[in-house]
PDB file of C-alpha atoms in Angstrom:
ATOM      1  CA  UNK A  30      -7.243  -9.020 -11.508  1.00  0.00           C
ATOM      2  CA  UNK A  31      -4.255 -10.462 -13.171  1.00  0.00           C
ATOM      3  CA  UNK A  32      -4.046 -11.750 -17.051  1.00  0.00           C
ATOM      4  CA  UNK A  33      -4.010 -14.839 -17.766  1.00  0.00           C
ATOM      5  CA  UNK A  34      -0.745 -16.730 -17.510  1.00  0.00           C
ATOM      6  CA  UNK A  35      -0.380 -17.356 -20.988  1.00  0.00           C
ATOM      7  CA  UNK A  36      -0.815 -14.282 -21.881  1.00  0.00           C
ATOM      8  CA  UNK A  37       2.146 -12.701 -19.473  1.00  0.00           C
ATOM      9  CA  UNK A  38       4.932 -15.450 -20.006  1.00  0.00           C
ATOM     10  CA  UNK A  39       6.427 -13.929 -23.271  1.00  0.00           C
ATOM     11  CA  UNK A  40       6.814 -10.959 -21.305  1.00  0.00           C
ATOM     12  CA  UNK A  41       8.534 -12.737 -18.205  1.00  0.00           C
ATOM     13  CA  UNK A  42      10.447 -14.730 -20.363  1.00  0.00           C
ATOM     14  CA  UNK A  43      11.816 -11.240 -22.114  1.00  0.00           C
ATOM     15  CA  UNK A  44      13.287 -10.311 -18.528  1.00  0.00           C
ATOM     16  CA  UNK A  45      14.647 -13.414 -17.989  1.00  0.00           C
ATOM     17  CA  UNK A  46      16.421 -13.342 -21.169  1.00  0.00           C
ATOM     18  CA  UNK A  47      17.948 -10.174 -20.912  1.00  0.00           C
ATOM     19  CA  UNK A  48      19.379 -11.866 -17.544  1.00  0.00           C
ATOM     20  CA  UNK A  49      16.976 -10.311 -14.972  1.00  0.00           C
ATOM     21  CA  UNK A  50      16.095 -12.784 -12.069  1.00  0.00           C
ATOM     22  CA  UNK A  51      12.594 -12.814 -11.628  1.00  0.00           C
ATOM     23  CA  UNK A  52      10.931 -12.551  -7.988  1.00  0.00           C
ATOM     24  CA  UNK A  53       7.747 -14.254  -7.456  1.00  0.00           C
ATOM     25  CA  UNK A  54       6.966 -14.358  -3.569  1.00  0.00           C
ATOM     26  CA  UNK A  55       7.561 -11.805  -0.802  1.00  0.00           C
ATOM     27  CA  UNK A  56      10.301 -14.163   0.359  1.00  0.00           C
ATOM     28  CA  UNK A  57      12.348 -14.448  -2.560  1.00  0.00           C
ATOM     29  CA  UNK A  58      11.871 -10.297  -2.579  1.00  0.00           C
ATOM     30  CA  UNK A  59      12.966 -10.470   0.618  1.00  0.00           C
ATOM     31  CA  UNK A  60      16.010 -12.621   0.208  1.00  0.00           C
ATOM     32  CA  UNK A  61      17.386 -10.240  -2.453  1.00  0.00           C
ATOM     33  CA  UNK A  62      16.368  -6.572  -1.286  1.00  0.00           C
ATOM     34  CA  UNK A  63      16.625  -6.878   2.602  1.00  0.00           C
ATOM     35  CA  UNK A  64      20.016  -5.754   3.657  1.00  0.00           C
ATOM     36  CA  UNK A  65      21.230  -6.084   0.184  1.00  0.00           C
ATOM     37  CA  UNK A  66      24.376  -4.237  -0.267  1.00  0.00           C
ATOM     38  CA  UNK A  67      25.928  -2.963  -3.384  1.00  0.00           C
ATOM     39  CA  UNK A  68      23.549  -2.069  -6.392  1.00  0.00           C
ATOM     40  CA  UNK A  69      20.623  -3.668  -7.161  1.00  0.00           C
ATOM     41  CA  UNK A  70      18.414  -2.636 -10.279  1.00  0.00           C
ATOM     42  CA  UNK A  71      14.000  -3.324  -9.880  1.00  0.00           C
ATOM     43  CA  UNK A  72      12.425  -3.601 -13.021  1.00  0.00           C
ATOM     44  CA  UNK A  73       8.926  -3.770 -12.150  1.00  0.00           C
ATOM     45  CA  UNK A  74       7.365  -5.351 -15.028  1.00  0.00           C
ATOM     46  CA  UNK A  75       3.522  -4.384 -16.807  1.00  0.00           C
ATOM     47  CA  UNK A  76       1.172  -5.371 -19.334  1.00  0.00           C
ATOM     48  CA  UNK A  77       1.117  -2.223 -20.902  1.00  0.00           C
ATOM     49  CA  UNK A  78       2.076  -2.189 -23.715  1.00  0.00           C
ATOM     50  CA  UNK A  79       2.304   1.716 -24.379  1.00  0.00           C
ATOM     51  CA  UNK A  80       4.718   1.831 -21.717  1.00  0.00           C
ATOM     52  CA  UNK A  81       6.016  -1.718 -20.464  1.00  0.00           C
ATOM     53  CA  UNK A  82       6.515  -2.595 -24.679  1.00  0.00           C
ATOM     54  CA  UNK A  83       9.467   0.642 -24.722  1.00  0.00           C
ATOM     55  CA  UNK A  84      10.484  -0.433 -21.258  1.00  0.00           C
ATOM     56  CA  UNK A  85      11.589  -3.669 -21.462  1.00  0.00           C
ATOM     57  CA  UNK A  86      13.877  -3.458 -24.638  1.00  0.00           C
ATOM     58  CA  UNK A  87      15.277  -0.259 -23.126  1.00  0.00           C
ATOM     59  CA  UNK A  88      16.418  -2.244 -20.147  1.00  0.00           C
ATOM     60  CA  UNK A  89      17.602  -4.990 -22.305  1.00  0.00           C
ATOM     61  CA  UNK A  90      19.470  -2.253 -24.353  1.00  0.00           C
ATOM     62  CA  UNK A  91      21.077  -0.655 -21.209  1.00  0.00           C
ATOM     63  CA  UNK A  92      22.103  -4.399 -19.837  1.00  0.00           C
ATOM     64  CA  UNK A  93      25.143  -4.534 -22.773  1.00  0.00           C
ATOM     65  CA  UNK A  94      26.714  -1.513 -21.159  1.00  0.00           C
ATOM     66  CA  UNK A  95      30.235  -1.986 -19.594  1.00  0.00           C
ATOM     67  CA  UNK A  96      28.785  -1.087 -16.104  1.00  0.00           C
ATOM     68  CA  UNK A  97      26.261  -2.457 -14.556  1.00  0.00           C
ATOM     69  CA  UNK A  98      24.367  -3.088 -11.760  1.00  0.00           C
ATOM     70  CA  UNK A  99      25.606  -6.041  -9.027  1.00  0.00           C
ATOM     71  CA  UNK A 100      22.537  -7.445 -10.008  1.00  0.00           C
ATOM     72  CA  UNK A 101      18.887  -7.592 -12.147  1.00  0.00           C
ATOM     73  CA  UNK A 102      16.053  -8.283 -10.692  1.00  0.00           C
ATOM     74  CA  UNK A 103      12.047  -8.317 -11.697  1.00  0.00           C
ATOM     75  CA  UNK A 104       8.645  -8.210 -10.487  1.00  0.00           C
ATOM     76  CA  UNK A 105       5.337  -8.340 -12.598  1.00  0.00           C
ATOM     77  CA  UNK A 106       2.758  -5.570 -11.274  1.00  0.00           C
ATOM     78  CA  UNK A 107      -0.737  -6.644 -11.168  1.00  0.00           C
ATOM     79  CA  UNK A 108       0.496 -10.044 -11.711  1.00  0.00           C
ATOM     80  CA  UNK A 109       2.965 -11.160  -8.651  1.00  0.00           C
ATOM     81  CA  UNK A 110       0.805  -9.044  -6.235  1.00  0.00           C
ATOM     82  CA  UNK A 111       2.789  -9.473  -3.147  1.00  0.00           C
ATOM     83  CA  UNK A 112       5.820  -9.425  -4.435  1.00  0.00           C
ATOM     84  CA  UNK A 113       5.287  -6.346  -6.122  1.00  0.00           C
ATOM     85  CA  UNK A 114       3.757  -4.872  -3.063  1.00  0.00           C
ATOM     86  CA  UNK A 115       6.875  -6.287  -1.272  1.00  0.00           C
ATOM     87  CA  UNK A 116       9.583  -4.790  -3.656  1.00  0.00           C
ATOM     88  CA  UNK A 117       7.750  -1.421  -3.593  1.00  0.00           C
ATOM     89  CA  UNK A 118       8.191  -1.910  -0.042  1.00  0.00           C
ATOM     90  CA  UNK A 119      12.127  -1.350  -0.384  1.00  0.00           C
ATOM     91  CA  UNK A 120      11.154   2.028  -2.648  1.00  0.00           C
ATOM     92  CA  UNK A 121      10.528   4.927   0.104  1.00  0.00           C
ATOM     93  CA  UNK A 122       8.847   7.891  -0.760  1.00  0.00           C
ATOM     94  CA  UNK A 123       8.963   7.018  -4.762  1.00  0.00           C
ATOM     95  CA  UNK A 124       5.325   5.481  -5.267  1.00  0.00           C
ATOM     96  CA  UNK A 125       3.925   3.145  -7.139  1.00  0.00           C
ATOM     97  CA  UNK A 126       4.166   3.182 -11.237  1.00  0.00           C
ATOM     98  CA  UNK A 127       4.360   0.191 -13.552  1.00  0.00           C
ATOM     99  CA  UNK A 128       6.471  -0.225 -15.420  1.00  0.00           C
ATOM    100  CA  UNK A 129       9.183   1.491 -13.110  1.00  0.00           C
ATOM    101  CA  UNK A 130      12.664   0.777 -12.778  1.00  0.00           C
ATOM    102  CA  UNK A 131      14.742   1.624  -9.049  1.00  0.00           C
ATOM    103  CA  UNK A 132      18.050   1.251  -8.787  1.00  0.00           C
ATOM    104  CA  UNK A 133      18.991   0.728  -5.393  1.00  0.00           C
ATOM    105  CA  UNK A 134      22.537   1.249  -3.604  1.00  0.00           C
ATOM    106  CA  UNK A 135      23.199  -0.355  -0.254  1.00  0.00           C
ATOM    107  CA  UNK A 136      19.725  -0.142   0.346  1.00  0.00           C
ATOM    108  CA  UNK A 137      18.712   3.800  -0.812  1.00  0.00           C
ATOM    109  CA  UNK A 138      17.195   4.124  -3.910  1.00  0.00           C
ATOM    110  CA  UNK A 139      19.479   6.531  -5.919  1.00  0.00           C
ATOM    111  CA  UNK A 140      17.451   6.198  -9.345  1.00  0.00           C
ATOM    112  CA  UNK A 141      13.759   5.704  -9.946  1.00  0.00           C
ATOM    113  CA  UNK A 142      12.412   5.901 -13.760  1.00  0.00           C
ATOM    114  CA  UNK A 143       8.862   6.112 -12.969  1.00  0.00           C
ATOM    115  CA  UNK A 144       5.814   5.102 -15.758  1.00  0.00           C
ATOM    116  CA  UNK A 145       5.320   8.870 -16.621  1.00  0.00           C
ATOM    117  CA  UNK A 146       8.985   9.197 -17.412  1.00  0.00           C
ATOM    118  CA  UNK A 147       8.623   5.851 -19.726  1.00  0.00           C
ATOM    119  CA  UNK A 148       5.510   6.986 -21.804  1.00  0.00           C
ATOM    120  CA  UNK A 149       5.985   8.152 -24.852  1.00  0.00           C
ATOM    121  CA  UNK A 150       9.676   7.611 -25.067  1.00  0.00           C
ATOM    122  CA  UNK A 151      11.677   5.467 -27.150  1.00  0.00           C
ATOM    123  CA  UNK A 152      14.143   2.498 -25.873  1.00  0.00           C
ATOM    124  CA  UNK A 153      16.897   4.191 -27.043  1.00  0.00           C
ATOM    125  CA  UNK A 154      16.256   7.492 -25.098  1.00  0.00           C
ATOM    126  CA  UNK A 155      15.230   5.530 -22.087  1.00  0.00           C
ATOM    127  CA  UNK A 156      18.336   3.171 -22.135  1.00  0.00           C
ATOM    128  CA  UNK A 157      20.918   6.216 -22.450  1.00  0.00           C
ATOM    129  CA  UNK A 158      18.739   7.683 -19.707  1.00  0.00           C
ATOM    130  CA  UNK A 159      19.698   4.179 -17.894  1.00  0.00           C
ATOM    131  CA  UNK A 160      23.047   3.500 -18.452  1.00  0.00           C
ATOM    132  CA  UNK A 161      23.793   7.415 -17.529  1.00  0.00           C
ATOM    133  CA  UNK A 162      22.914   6.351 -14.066  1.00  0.00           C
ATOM    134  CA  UNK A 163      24.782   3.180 -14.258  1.00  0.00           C
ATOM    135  CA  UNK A 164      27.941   5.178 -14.753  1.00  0.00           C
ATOM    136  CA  UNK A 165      27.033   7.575 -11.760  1.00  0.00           C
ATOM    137  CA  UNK A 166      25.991   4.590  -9.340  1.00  0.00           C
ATOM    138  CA  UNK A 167      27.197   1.437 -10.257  1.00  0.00           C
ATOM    139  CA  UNK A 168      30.813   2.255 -10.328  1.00  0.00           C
ATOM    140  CA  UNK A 169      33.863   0.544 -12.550  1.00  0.00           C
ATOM    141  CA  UNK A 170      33.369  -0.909 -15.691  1.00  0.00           C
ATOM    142  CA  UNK A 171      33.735  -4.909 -15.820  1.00  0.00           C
TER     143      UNK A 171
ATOM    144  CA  UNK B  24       6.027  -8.783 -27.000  1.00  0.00           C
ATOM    145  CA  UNK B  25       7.615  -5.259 -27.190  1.00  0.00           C
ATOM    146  CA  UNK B  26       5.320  -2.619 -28.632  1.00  0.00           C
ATOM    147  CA  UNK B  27       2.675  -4.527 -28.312  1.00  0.00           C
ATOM    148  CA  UNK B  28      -0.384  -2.655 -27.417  1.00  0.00           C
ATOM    149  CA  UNK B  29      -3.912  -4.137 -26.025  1.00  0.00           C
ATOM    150  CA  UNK B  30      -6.146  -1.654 -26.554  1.00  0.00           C
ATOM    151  CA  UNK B  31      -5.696  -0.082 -29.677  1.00  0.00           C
ATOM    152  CA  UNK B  32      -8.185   2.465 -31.236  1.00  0.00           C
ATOM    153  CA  UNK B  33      -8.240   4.808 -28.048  1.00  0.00           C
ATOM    154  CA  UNK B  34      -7.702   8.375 -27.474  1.00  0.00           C
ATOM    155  CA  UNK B  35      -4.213   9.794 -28.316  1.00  0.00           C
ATOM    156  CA  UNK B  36      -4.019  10.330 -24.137  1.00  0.00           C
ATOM    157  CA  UNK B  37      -4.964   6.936 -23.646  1.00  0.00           C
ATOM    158  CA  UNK B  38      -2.272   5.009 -21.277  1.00  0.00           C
ATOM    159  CA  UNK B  39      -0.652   8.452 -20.538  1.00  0.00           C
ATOM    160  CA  UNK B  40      -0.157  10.244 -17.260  1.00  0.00           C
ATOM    161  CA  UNK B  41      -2.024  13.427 -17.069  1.00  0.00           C
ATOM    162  CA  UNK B  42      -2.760  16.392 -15.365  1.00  0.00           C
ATOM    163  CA  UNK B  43      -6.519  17.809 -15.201  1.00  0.00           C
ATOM    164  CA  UNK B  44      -7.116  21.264 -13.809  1.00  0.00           C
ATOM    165  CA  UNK B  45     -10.333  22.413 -12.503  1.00  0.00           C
ATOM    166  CA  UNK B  46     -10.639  25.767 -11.052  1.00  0.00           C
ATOM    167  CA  UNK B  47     -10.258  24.152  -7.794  1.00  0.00           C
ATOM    168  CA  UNK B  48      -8.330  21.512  -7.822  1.00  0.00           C
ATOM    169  CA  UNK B  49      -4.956  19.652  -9.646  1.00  0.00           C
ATOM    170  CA  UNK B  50      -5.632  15.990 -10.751  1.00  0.00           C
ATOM    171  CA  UNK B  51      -2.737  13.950 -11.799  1.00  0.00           C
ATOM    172  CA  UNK B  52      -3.702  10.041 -13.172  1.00  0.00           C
ATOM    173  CA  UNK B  53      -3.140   7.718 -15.989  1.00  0.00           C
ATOM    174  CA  UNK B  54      -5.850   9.307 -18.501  1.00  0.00           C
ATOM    175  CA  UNK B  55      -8.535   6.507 -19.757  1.00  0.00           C
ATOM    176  CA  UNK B  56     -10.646   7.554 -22.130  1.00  0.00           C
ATOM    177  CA  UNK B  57     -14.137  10.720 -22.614  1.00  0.00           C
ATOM    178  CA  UNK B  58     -17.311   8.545 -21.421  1.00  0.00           C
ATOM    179  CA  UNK B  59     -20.797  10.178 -21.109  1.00  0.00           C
ATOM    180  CA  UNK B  60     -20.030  11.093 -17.505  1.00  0.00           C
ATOM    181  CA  UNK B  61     -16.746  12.623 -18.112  1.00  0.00           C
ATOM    182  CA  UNK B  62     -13.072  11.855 -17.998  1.00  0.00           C
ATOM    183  CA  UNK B  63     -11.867   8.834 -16.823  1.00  0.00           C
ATOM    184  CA  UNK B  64      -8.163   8.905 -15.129  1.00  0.00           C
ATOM    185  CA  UNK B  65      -6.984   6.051 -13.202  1.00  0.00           C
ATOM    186  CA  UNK B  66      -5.017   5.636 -10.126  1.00  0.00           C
ATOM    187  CA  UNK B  67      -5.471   9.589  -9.717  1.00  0.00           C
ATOM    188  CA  UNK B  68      -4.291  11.710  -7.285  1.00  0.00           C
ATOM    189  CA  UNK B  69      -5.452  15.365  -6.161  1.00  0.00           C
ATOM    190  CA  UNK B  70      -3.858  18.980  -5.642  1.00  0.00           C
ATOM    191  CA  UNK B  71      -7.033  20.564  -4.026  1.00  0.00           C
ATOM    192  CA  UNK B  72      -6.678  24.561  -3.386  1.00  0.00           C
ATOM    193  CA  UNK B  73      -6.875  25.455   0.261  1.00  0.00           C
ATOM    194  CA  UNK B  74      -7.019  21.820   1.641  1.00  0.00           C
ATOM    195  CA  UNK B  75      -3.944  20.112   0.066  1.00  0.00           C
ATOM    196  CA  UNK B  76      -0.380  21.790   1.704  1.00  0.00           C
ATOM    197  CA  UNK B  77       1.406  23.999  -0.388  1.00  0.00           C
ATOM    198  CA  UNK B  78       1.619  25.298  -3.788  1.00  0.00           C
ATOM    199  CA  UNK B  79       0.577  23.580  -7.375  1.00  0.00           C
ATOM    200  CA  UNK B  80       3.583  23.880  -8.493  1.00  0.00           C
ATOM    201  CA  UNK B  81       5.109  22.255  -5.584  1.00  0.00           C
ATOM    202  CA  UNK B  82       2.475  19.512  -5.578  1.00  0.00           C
ATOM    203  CA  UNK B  83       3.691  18.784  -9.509  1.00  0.00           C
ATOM    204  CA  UNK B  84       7.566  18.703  -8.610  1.00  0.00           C
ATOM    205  CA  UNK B  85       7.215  16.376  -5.866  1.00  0.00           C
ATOM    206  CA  UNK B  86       4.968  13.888  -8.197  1.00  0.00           C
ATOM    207  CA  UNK B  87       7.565  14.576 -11.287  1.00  0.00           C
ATOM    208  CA  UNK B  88      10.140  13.476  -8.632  1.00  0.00           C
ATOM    209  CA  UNK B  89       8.423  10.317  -6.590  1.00  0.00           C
ATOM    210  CA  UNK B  90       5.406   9.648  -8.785  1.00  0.00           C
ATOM    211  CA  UNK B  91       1.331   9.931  -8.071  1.00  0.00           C
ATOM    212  CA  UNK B  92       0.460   9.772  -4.616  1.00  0.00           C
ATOM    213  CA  UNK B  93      -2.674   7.890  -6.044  1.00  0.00           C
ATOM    214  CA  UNK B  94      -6.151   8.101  -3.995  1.00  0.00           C
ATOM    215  CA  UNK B  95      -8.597   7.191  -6.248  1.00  0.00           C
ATOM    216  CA  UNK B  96      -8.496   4.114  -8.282  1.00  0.00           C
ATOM    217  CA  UNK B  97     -11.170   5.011 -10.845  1.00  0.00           C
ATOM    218  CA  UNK B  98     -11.782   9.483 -11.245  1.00  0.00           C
ATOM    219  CA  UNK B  99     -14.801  10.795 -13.115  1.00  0.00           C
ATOM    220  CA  UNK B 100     -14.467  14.155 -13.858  1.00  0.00           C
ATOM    221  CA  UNK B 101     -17.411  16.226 -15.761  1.00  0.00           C
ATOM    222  CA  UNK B 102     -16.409  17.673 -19.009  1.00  0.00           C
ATOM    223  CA  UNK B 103     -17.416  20.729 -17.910  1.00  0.00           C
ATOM    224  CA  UNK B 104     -15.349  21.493 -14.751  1.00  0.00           C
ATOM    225  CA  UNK B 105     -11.924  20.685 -16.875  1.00  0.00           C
ATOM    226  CA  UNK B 106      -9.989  23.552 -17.549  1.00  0.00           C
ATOM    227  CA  UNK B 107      -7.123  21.831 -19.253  1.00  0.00           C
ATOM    228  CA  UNK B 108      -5.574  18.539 -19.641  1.00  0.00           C
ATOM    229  CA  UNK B 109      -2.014  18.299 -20.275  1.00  0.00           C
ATOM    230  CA  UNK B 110       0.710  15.324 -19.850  1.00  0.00           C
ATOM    231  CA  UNK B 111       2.540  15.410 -16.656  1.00  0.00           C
ATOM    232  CA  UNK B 112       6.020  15.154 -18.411  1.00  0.00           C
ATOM    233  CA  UNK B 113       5.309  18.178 -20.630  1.00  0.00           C
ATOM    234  CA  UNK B 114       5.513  20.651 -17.386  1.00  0.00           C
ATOM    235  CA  UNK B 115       9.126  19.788 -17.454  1.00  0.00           C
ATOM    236  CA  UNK B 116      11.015  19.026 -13.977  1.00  0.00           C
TER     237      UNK B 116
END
């Protein structure tokens, strides 16, 4: 059962700050992820704050690196229920976590950070973890 | 809201993915809390010897690697038929 609104926007309005586009029905899902090409980073947003509360800043941290993905989007698990289904959708094998970040490549999805892989860690670690696989997927520097 | 935590007060598990061994069976989930009936994981899913296709340890590599093929929402398991509880990270991968 989702939160209550007010209780969630701070934490959409976080994503949206950082510059993260956030997806709220299956269609606007679909109008960025189907037949995307180029690189396309899935921050699927959470309300936990053990792992969510790291996760976000990370992200925001690994957003001020020189490379970067073509583009930022978000979804908010348990929140935005299709659309969440609907991104996960795009996924493959990798199942569903929140928070979890994919970074998808024409399609593929060449980096997934999934919850377990979040908990416990600090932004810092997780954002050097990130922009590590900005420089391997998301090619020159801009 | 970064850091911000709902539920404080729980068990130092609480929020964290596990994984509880029986002597039958691997269960990976997000660990809950102890209640009178046992321990609580959510979104769980299940290594079971001689029903489940290969090995443990392949069953833990693949759910390092793509996450927990989840099949219960809500997993009671009695005190007394856990072997061990450790988090899922701390096997390595």
């Amino acid at each position: 059962m989702p939160y209550p609104e007010s209780l969630v926007a701070p934490m959409r309005a976080e994503m949206v700050q950082m510059g993260a586009a956030e997806l709220r029905t299956v269609a606007e899902v679909d109008a960025v992820l189907g037949g995307a090409s180029g690189t396309t980073l899935v921050f699927v947003n959470s309300v936990c704050g053990c792992a969510a509360g790291n996760a976000r800043p990370a992200l925001q941290m690994a957003l001020r690196h020189a490379v970067l993905p073509d583009r930022t989007v978000t979804v908010f698990a348990g929140q935005d229920l299709e659309a969440s289904a609907r991104a996960r959708s795009y996924f493959g094998e990798y199942q569903p976590s929140s928070p979890s970040v994919a970074l998808i490549r024409d399609g593929e999805v060449v980096h997934f950070v999934h919850r377990h892989q979040i908990e416990g860690r600090s932004p810092q670690a997780l954002a050097a973890d990130l922009v590590k696989a900005f420089d391997q997927h998301c090619g020159v520097a801009r | 809201m970064s850091g911000h935590v709902f539920h404080p007060g729980h068990h130092d598990l609480h929020g964290i993915t596990v994984v509880l061994e029986t002597a039958n069976a691997l269960w990976v989930g997000r660990f809950d809390s102890v209640t009178p009936k046992g321990v609580l994981l959510h979104d769980a899913g299940c290594f079971e010897e001689g029903v489940t296709p290969g090995t443990r340890e392949e069953y833990l590599q693949k759910t390092l690697k793509f996450g927990v093929r989840a099949t219960e929402k809500n997993k009671l398991i009695a005190e007394s038929e856990v072997r061990g509880i450790r988090q899922l990270t701390a096997i390595g991968g």
